[in-house]
Short mmCIF file of C-alpha atoms in Angstrom, two decimals:
data_model
loop_
_atom_site.label_atom_id
_atom_site.label_comp_id
_atom_site.label_asym_id
_atom_site.label_seq_id
_atom_site.Cartn_x
_atom_site.Cartn_y
_atom_site.Cartn_z
CA MET A 1379 3.11 23.27 -7.82
CA HIS A 1380 0.15 21.08 -8.61
CA ALA A 1381 -0.86 17.47 -9.23
CA GLU A 1382 -3.02 15.72 -11.79
CA VAL A 1383 -4.85 12.39 -12.00
CA ALA A 1384 -6.26 11.03 -15.26
CA GLU A 1385 -10.06 10.82 -15.45
CA LYS A 1386 -9.81 7.26 -16.77
CA PHE A 1387 -7.10 4.65 -16.24
CA VAL A 1388 -8.74 2.12 -18.60
CA SER A 1389 -10.50 3.04 -21.84
CA CYS A 1390 -11.28 2.03 -25.43
CA ASP A 1391 -12.62 -1.40 -24.45
CA ASN A 1392 -9.57 -2.12 -22.28
CA ARG A 1393 -7.14 -1.45 -25.15
CA ILE A 1394 -5.61 1.62 -23.50
CA ILE A 1395 -4.40 1.37 -19.90
CA LEU A 1396 -2.58 4.15 -18.08
CA ALA A 1397 -0.14 3.55 -15.23
CA GLY A 1398 2.61 5.44 -13.46
CA ASP A 1399 3.32 8.99 -14.64
CA ALA A 1400 0.90 8.57 -17.53
CA ALA A 1401 -1.95 8.20 -14.99
CA HIS A 1402 -0.88 10.69 -12.33
CA ARG A 1403 1.61 13.50 -11.70
CA PHE A 1404 2.91 14.61 -8.32
CA PRO A 1405 5.02 17.43 -6.88
CA PRO A 1406 8.56 16.22 -6.08
CA ALA A 1407 7.80 15.90 -2.37
CA GLY A 1408 7.69 12.53 -0.63
CA GLY A 1409 8.48 10.07 -3.43
CA PHE A 1410 4.81 9.47 -4.20
CA GLY A 1411 5.28 9.33 -7.96
CA MET A 1412 7.56 6.31 -7.86
CA ASN A 1413 5.72 4.49 -5.08
CA THR A 1414 2.29 5.00 -6.64
CA GLY A 1415 3.57 3.91 -10.06
CA ILE A 1416 5.09 0.70 -8.68
CA GLN A 1417 1.82 -0.04 -6.90
CA ASP A 1418 -0.03 0.47 -10.19
CA ALA A 1419 2.18 -2.07 -11.93
CA GLN A 1420 1.81 -4.63 -9.15
CA ASN A 1421 -1.97 -4.28 -9.20
CA LEU A 1422 -2.22 -4.45 -12.99
CA ALA A 1423 0.28 -7.23 -13.75
CA TRP A 1424 -1.64 -10.20 -12.36
CA LYS A 1425 -4.90 -8.97 -13.88
CA LEU A 1426 -3.38 -8.61 -17.35
CA ALA A 1427 -1.78 -12.03 -17.02
CA SER A 1428 -5.12 -13.50 -15.92
CA VAL A 1429 -6.80 -12.15 -19.05
CA VAL A 1430 -3.99 -13.33 -21.35
CA LYS A 1431 -4.10 -16.84 -19.85
CA GLY A 1432 -7.89 -17.02 -20.04
CA ILE A 1433 -8.31 -17.22 -16.27
CA ALA A 1434 -10.41 -14.05 -16.02
CA PRO A 1435 -12.49 -12.02 -18.49
CA ALA A 1436 -11.26 -8.64 -19.74
CA SER A 1437 -13.72 -6.96 -17.37
CA ILE A 1438 -11.29 -7.63 -14.50
CA LEU A 1439 -9.13 -4.83 -15.92
CA GLN A 1440 -11.82 -2.36 -14.87
CA THR A 1441 -11.02 -3.24 -11.24
CA TYR A 1442 -7.54 -1.80 -11.83
CA GLU A 1443 -9.07 1.65 -12.23
CA THR A 1444 -11.59 1.04 -9.45
CA GLU A 1445 -8.81 0.19 -7.02
CA ARG A 1446 -5.94 2.39 -8.10
CA ARG A 1447 -7.52 5.72 -9.07
CA PRO A 1448 -8.77 6.53 -5.53
CA ILE A 1449 -5.26 5.77 -4.22
CA ALA A 1450 -3.73 8.09 -6.82
CA ILE A 1451 -6.16 10.88 -5.90
CA PHE A 1452 -5.38 10.42 -2.20
CA ASN A 1453 -1.63 10.42 -2.82
CA THR A 1454 -1.75 13.53 -5.02
CA GLU A 1455 -3.59 15.42 -2.28
CA LEU A 1456 -1.08 14.24 0.28
CA SER A 1457 1.85 15.12 -1.97
CA VAL A 1458 0.55 18.65 -2.55
CA GLN A 1459 0.07 19.07 1.21
CA ASN A 1460 3.60 17.84 1.79
CA PHE A 1461 5.00 20.26 -0.79
CA LYS A 1462 3.15 23.17 0.81
CA ALA A 1463 4.50 22.09 4.20
CA ALA A 1464 8.02 22.11 2.76
CA MET A 1465 7.50 25.70 1.65
CA GLU A 1466 6.57 26.76 5.19
CA VAL A 1467 10.23 26.64 6.23
CA PRO A 1468 11.60 29.18 3.71
CA ALA A 1469 8.46 31.31 4.24
CA ALA A 1470 9.15 31.42 7.97
CA LEU A 1471 12.69 32.60 7.17
CA GLY A 1472 11.45 35.46 4.99
CA LEU A 1473 11.89 33.62 1.68
CA HIS A 1474 8.25 33.27 0.69
CA PRO A 1475 7.87 30.99 -2.36
CA ALA A 1476 5.03 33.10 -3.78
CA ILE A 1477 7.29 36.15 -3.90
CA ALA A 1478 10.09 34.14 -5.50
CA ASN A 1479 7.66 32.82 -8.11
CA SER A 1480 6.41 36.34 -8.87
CA VAL A 1481 9.97 37.58 -9.35
CA HIS A 1482 10.65 34.64 -11.66
CA GLN A 1483 7.57 35.48 -13.74
CA VAL A 1484 8.51 39.18 -14.01
CA ILE A 1485 12.09 38.45 -15.03
CA ASN A 1486 11.30 35.72 -17.54
CA ASN A 1487 7.87 36.62 -18.89
CA GLY A 1488 7.25 40.24 -17.86
CA VAL A 1489 9.10 43.48 -18.29
CA GLY A 1490 12.37 41.80 -17.36
CA SER A 1491 12.31 39.71 -20.53
CA ILE A 1492 12.97 42.80 -22.71
CA LEU A 1493 15.99 43.91 -20.69
CA PRO A 1494 19.54 43.09 -21.79
CA SER A 1495 20.79 39.81 -20.40
CA GLY A 1496 23.51 41.55 -18.41
CA LEU A 1497 20.95 43.74 -16.67
CA GLN A 1498 18.71 40.74 -15.99
CA ARG A 1499 21.66 38.99 -14.37
CA ALA A 1500 22.46 42.03 -12.24
CA ILE A 1501 18.85 42.27 -11.04
CA LEU A 1502 18.77 38.57 -10.14
CA ASP A 1503 22.11 38.84 -8.32
CA GLY A 1504 20.68 41.71 -6.27
CA ILE A 1505 17.54 39.71 -5.44
CA PHE A 1506 19.64 36.69 -4.43
CA THR A 1507 21.75 38.93 -2.19
CA ILE A 1508 18.58 40.12 -0.43
CA GLY A 1509 17.49 36.49 -0.04
CA ARG A 1510 20.81 35.40 1.42
CA THR A 1511 20.61 38.26 3.87
CA GLN A 1512 17.44 36.75 5.33
CA LEU A 1513 19.54 33.73 6.38
CA SER A 1514 22.55 35.64 7.67
CA GLU A 1515 23.53 35.47 11.32
CA THR A 1516 23.20 39.25 11.44
CA LEU A 1517 19.45 39.00 10.93
CA LEU A 1518 18.65 35.47 12.08
CA ASN A 1519 19.52 35.55 15.77
CA GLU A 1520 17.94 35.96 19.19
CA LYS A 1521 19.14 39.57 19.57
CA ASN A 1522 16.57 41.28 17.35
CA LEU A 1523 12.80 41.04 17.21
CA LEU A 1524 12.63 39.89 13.58
CA GLY A 1525 15.14 37.09 14.18
CA ILE A 1526 13.32 36.00 17.36
CA SER A 1527 10.01 35.92 15.50
CA ARG A 1528 11.35 33.88 12.58
CA LEU A 1529 13.20 31.37 14.75
CA SER A 1530 10.06 30.95 16.86
CA LYS A 1531 7.99 30.16 13.74
CA LEU A 1532 10.65 27.70 12.61
CA ARG A 1533 10.65 25.84 15.93
CA ARG A 1534 6.87 25.63 15.91
CA ILE A 1535 6.87 24.17 12.39
CA PHE A 1536 9.36 21.45 13.37
CA ASP A 1537 7.76 20.74 16.75
CA GLU A 1538 4.35 20.23 15.14
CA GLY A 1539 5.79 18.06 12.36
CA LYS A 1540 4.53 20.38 9.63
CA SER A 1541 7.72 20.54 7.57
CA LEU A 1542 8.64 18.35 4.61
CA GLN A 1543 8.05 14.65 5.38
CA LEU A 1544 10.07 11.99 3.58
CA GLN A 1545 8.43 8.87 4.98
CA PHE A 1546 4.74 7.96 4.94
CA PRO A 1547 4.53 4.37 6.27
CA ALA A 1548 0.74 4.37 6.60
CA GLU A 1549 0.26 5.43 2.99
CA ASP A 1550 3.12 3.41 1.46
CA LEU A 1551 2.23 0.14 3.20
CA GLY A 1552 -1.24 0.61 4.66
CA PHE A 1553 -3.22 1.68 1.60
CA LYS A 1554 -6.39 -0.32 1.09
CA TYR A 1555 -8.77 -1.08 -1.78
CA TYR A 1556 -12.43 -0.76 -0.86
CA LYS A 1557 -13.98 -2.02 -4.09
CA GLY A 1558 -12.69 -4.14 -6.94
CA ALA A 1559 -11.34 -7.68 -7.23
CA LEU A 1560 -12.14 -8.54 -3.64
CA VAL A 1561 -14.95 -9.67 -1.34
CA PRO A 1562 -15.77 -7.23 1.49
CA ASP A 1563 -16.43 -8.54 4.98
CA ILE A 1564 -19.97 -9.82 5.38
CA ASP A 1565 -20.56 -7.84 8.58
CA GLY A 1566 -19.81 -4.63 6.69
CA ALA A 1567 -17.81 -3.29 9.63
CA GLU A 1568 -15.02 -1.89 7.50
CA THR A 1569 -12.88 1.13 8.14
CA THR A 1570 -13.41 4.21 6.00
CA ARG A 1571 -10.70 5.91 4.00
CA ASP A 1572 -8.85 8.52 6.07
CA MET A 1573 -8.36 12.03 4.74
CA PRO A 1574 -4.74 12.98 3.97
CA LEU A 1575 -3.21 14.84 6.91
CA GLY A 1576 0.05 15.90 5.31
CA ARG A 1577 2.16 14.42 8.08
CA ARG A 1578 3.66 11.06 9.00
CA ARG A 1579 1.38 8.34 10.33
CA ASP A 1580 2.59 4.95 11.50
CA TYR A 1581 1.67 1.83 9.57
CA VAL A 1582 -0.82 -0.40 11.39
CA PRO A 1583 -1.11 -3.96 10.00
CA CYS A 1584 -4.61 -4.80 8.82
CA ALA A 1585 -6.16 -7.99 7.46
CA GLU A 1586 -9.35 -6.49 6.04
CA PRO A 1587 -10.12 -7.35 2.40
CA GLY A 1588 -8.29 -4.93 0.13
CA SER A 1589 -5.42 -4.40 2.60
CA ARG A 1590 -1.85 -5.52 2.07
CA LEU A 1591 -1.06 -8.81 3.77
CA PRO A 1592 0.52 -8.11 7.18
CA HIS A 1593 4.14 -9.12 7.70
CA MET A 1594 5.24 -11.71 10.24
CA TYR A 1595 8.38 -13.81 10.38
CA VAL A 1596 7.79 -17.53 9.91
CA LYS A 1597 9.87 -20.65 9.38
CA ALA A 1598 8.99 -23.59 7.14
CA LEU A 1599 8.34 -26.75 9.16
CA SER A 1600 9.93 -28.82 6.42
CA ASN A 1601 13.28 -27.26 7.25
CA LEU A 1602 13.25 -26.30 10.93
CA SER A 1603 16.96 -26.98 11.30
CA SER A 1604 17.70 -24.20 8.82
CA GLN A 1605 18.30 -20.65 9.94
CA ASP A 1606 16.27 -19.34 7.01
CA ILE A 1607 13.37 -17.19 8.13
CA LEU A 1608 10.65 -16.03 5.78
CA SER A 1609 8.14 -13.21 5.83
CA THR A 1610 4.47 -14.02 5.32
CA LEU A 1611 4.83 -11.83 2.22
CA ASP A 1612 7.37 -14.32 0.84
CA LEU A 1613 4.62 -16.92 0.75
CA VAL A 1614 3.09 -15.12 -2.24
CA SER A 1615 4.68 -16.15 -5.54
CA GLY A 1616 6.31 -13.37 -7.52
CA ASP A 1617 6.42 -15.08 -10.88
CA LYS A 1618 3.00 -16.65 -11.46
CA ILE A 1619 -0.71 -16.10 -10.91
CA GLU A 1620 -1.20 -17.89 -7.62
CA PHE A 1621 -3.53 -17.20 -4.72
CA VAL A 1622 -2.52 -18.09 -1.16
CA LEU A 1623 -4.96 -19.34 1.46
CA ILE A 1624 -3.70 -18.96 5.05
CA ILE A 1625 -5.35 -21.19 7.63
CA ALA A 1626 -4.69 -22.61 11.10
CA PRO A 1627 -4.07 -26.36 11.61
CA ILE A 1628 -7.63 -27.23 12.68
CA GLU A 1629 -10.11 -29.64 11.10
CA GLU A 1630 -12.65 -27.15 9.79
CA SER A 1631 -9.90 -25.08 8.16
CA TYR A 1632 -8.50 -28.17 6.44
CA LYS A 1633 -11.99 -28.75 5.01
CA LEU A 1634 -12.01 -25.17 3.77
CA ALA A 1635 -8.60 -25.74 2.14
CA HIS A 1636 -9.91 -28.82 0.33
CA ALA A 1637 -12.87 -26.82 -0.94
CA ALA A 1638 -10.55 -24.03 -2.08
CA PHE A 1639 -8.37 -26.48 -4.02
CA ILE A 1640 -11.41 -27.97 -5.74
CA LEU A 1641 -12.69 -24.55 -6.79
CA ALA A 1642 -9.24 -23.35 -7.84
CA GLU A 1643 -9.08 -26.26 -10.26
CA GLU A 1644 -12.56 -25.43 -11.53
CA PHE A 1645 -11.54 -21.80 -12.13
CA GLU A 1646 -8.17 -22.91 -13.57
CA VAL A 1647 -6.15 -20.79 -11.18
CA SER A 1648 -3.20 -21.85 -9.03
CA LEU A 1649 -3.69 -22.00 -5.27
CA ARG A 1650 -1.21 -22.52 -2.46
CA VAL A 1651 -2.32 -23.23 1.09
CA CYS A 1652 -0.26 -22.02 4.03
CA ILE A 1653 -0.92 -23.72 7.37
CA MET A 1654 0.12 -21.31 10.12
CA TRP A 1655 1.25 -23.12 13.28
CA PRO A 1656 1.52 -21.20 16.58
CA ALA A 1657 5.00 -20.49 17.93
CA ASP A 1658 6.50 -23.21 20.15
CA THR A 1659 3.77 -25.65 19.15
CA VAL A 1660 4.22 -29.41 18.98
CA VAL A 1661 3.47 -30.30 15.37
CA GLU A 1662 1.13 -33.23 14.85
CA VAL A 1663 2.70 -36.30 13.27
CA GLY A 1664 -0.23 -36.87 10.91
CA ARG A 1665 -0.37 -33.35 9.54
CA ARG A 1666 0.41 -34.45 5.96
CA ILE A 1667 -2.65 -36.72 5.92
CA ALA A 1668 -4.91 -33.71 6.55
CA MET A 1669 -4.00 -32.19 3.18
CA MET A 1670 -4.02 -35.32 1.01
CA PRO A 1671 -4.31 -35.60 -1.97
CA TRP A 1672 -3.29 -31.96 -2.46
CA GLU A 1673 0.43 -31.13 -2.56
CA ASN A 1674 0.72 -27.37 -3.12
CA TYR A 1675 0.83 -26.34 0.50
CA ILE A 1676 3.37 -25.30 3.11
CA ASP A 1677 3.40 -25.66 6.88
CA VAL A 1678 5.02 -22.72 8.62
CA ILE A 1679 5.48 -21.84 12.26
CA GLU A 1680 5.41 -18.36 13.77
CA VAL A 1681 8.75 -16.81 14.72
CA LYS A 1682 8.31 -14.42 17.62
CA ARG A 1683 11.00 -11.83 18.22
CA SER A 1684 10.05 -11.44 21.87
CA PRO A 1685 7.70 -13.09 24.41
CA SER A 1686 5.34 -10.12 24.05
CA SER A 1687 5.08 -10.42 20.28
CA LEU A 1688 1.55 -10.97 19.00
CA SER A 1689 0.48 -14.19 17.32
CA TRP A 1690 -0.43 -14.16 13.63
CA TRP A 1691 -4.16 -14.26 14.25
CA SER A 1692 -3.87 -11.52 16.89
CA ILE A 1693 -2.06 -9.28 14.41
CA CYS A 1694 -4.91 -9.90 11.97
CA LYS A 1695 -7.54 -9.36 14.71
CA MET A 1696 -9.08 -12.74 13.93
CA THR A 1697 -9.46 -16.10 15.65
CA ASP A 1698 -7.53 -19.17 14.57
CA ARG A 1699 -10.78 -20.47 13.05
CA GLY A 1700 -10.44 -17.76 10.44
CA ALA A 1701 -8.84 -17.85 7.01
CA ILE A 1702 -7.30 -15.33 4.62
CA LEU A 1703 -7.17 -15.54 0.81
CA VAL A 1704 -4.34 -13.45 -0.66
CA ARG A 1705 -4.17 -12.21 -4.26
CA PRO A 1706 -1.02 -12.46 -6.40
CA ASP A 1707 -0.30 -8.77 -5.64
CA GLU A 1708 -0.12 -9.46 -1.86
CA HIS A 1709 -3.47 -7.82 -1.15
CA ILE A 1710 -6.21 -9.67 0.69
CA ALA A 1711 -9.03 -10.82 -1.56
CA TRP A 1712 -11.26 -12.33 1.12
CA ARG A 1713 -11.26 -13.47 4.71
CA VAL A 1714 -13.46 -15.14 7.25
CA LYS A 1715 -12.83 -14.05 10.82
CA ASN A 1716 -14.21 -16.96 12.81
CA GLY A 1717 -14.99 -19.93 10.60
CA ILE A 1718 -17.41 -20.47 7.73
CA VAL A 1719 -21.09 -20.99 8.37
CA GLY A 1720 -22.45 -23.21 5.62
CA ASP A 1721 -20.95 -25.16 2.74
CA PRO A 1722 -17.27 -24.23 2.14
CA ILE A 1723 -17.59 -25.30 -1.51
CA LEU A 1724 -20.36 -22.76 -2.12
CA GLU A 1725 -18.47 -20.07 -0.23
CA MET A 1726 -15.22 -20.55 -2.17
CA LYS A 1727 -17.16 -20.62 -5.43
CA ARG A 1728 -18.69 -17.28 -4.49
CA VAL A 1729 -15.27 -15.89 -3.59
CA PHE A 1730 -13.38 -16.93 -6.73
CA SER A 1731 -16.29 -15.79 -8.91
CA ALA A 1732 -16.29 -12.34 -7.32
CA VAL A 1733 -12.51 -11.86 -7.32
CA LEU A 1734 -11.96 -13.06 -10.89
CA GLY A 1735 -15.16 -11.56 -12.26
CA VAL A 1736 -16.33 -14.91 -13.59
CA ASP A 1737 -19.99 -15.91 -13.74
CA SER A 1738 -20.46 -18.75 -11.25
CA ASN A 1739 -23.58 -20.16 -12.94
#
């Protein structure tokens, strides 16, 4: 069993774009083919729409390959590892996949192929009988040395988590783009891509550029009496090209939001601002004045499931003087951890230029 990843995802002056199974093939172990294909589509959709609507130049499509191909390569390696791990169980029970594959080749392509079909069937039935014997209670028990040895190997495989894994939260939710339609942190203190381990790792929320926006439950301040609770991921529109800027309700962040709205209009892209209020806060009466004359914003308040739950900015490992700009595909395009030093207009112009691939001059 093997995997393949196309050398190019975008070619012929952006006229040919590969996604899903056309771009990568996986062993049937772990559901990586479907997950990776859906991620491809999510990454590509807003970029194609941006080109069609004249928001971004065609060169932004190159960032699709820049971002997605490394993820596909990583996932193929992980999928192959997972498939090999799955084969450890039958191997430990005396049903080694390599032997089974050799028998298959001999019967179908070797000397067995010239035998009468009835004889081929009889040979296969005999081989299957030998295989079933390896799993019989007569052989697989604690009363003989071979059974003890095989059961010991089996326990070790399961205890060490080296068998087939069906869930990979860190890879399904925690994958990150390191280059592309994003602005890396200025301090350069970014994490490096982990090597595939072939076993389950827990998802750890991350707010670094290129990461998927962390989830937190929130409630809209405009409808506090309602029982409706949203996820921060619900703040990103699913049907239009719209960026989301998440800020705290402080003066310097409101100034940043104003600058972002001005630049969004200049770049002809939709922007929504989300003001994240701390849980159990007393909302200021004049909060609407802070965003005038802009109207495409939403005030939300954190919903904590328990007293020990982290605040939004703690989850993101940032201060409330920070800000996060989210792309239409729910990945973080840019952030500032502790407030902007300098002119917010110039900074947002730099950000939108870099993300959209538009010359800012």
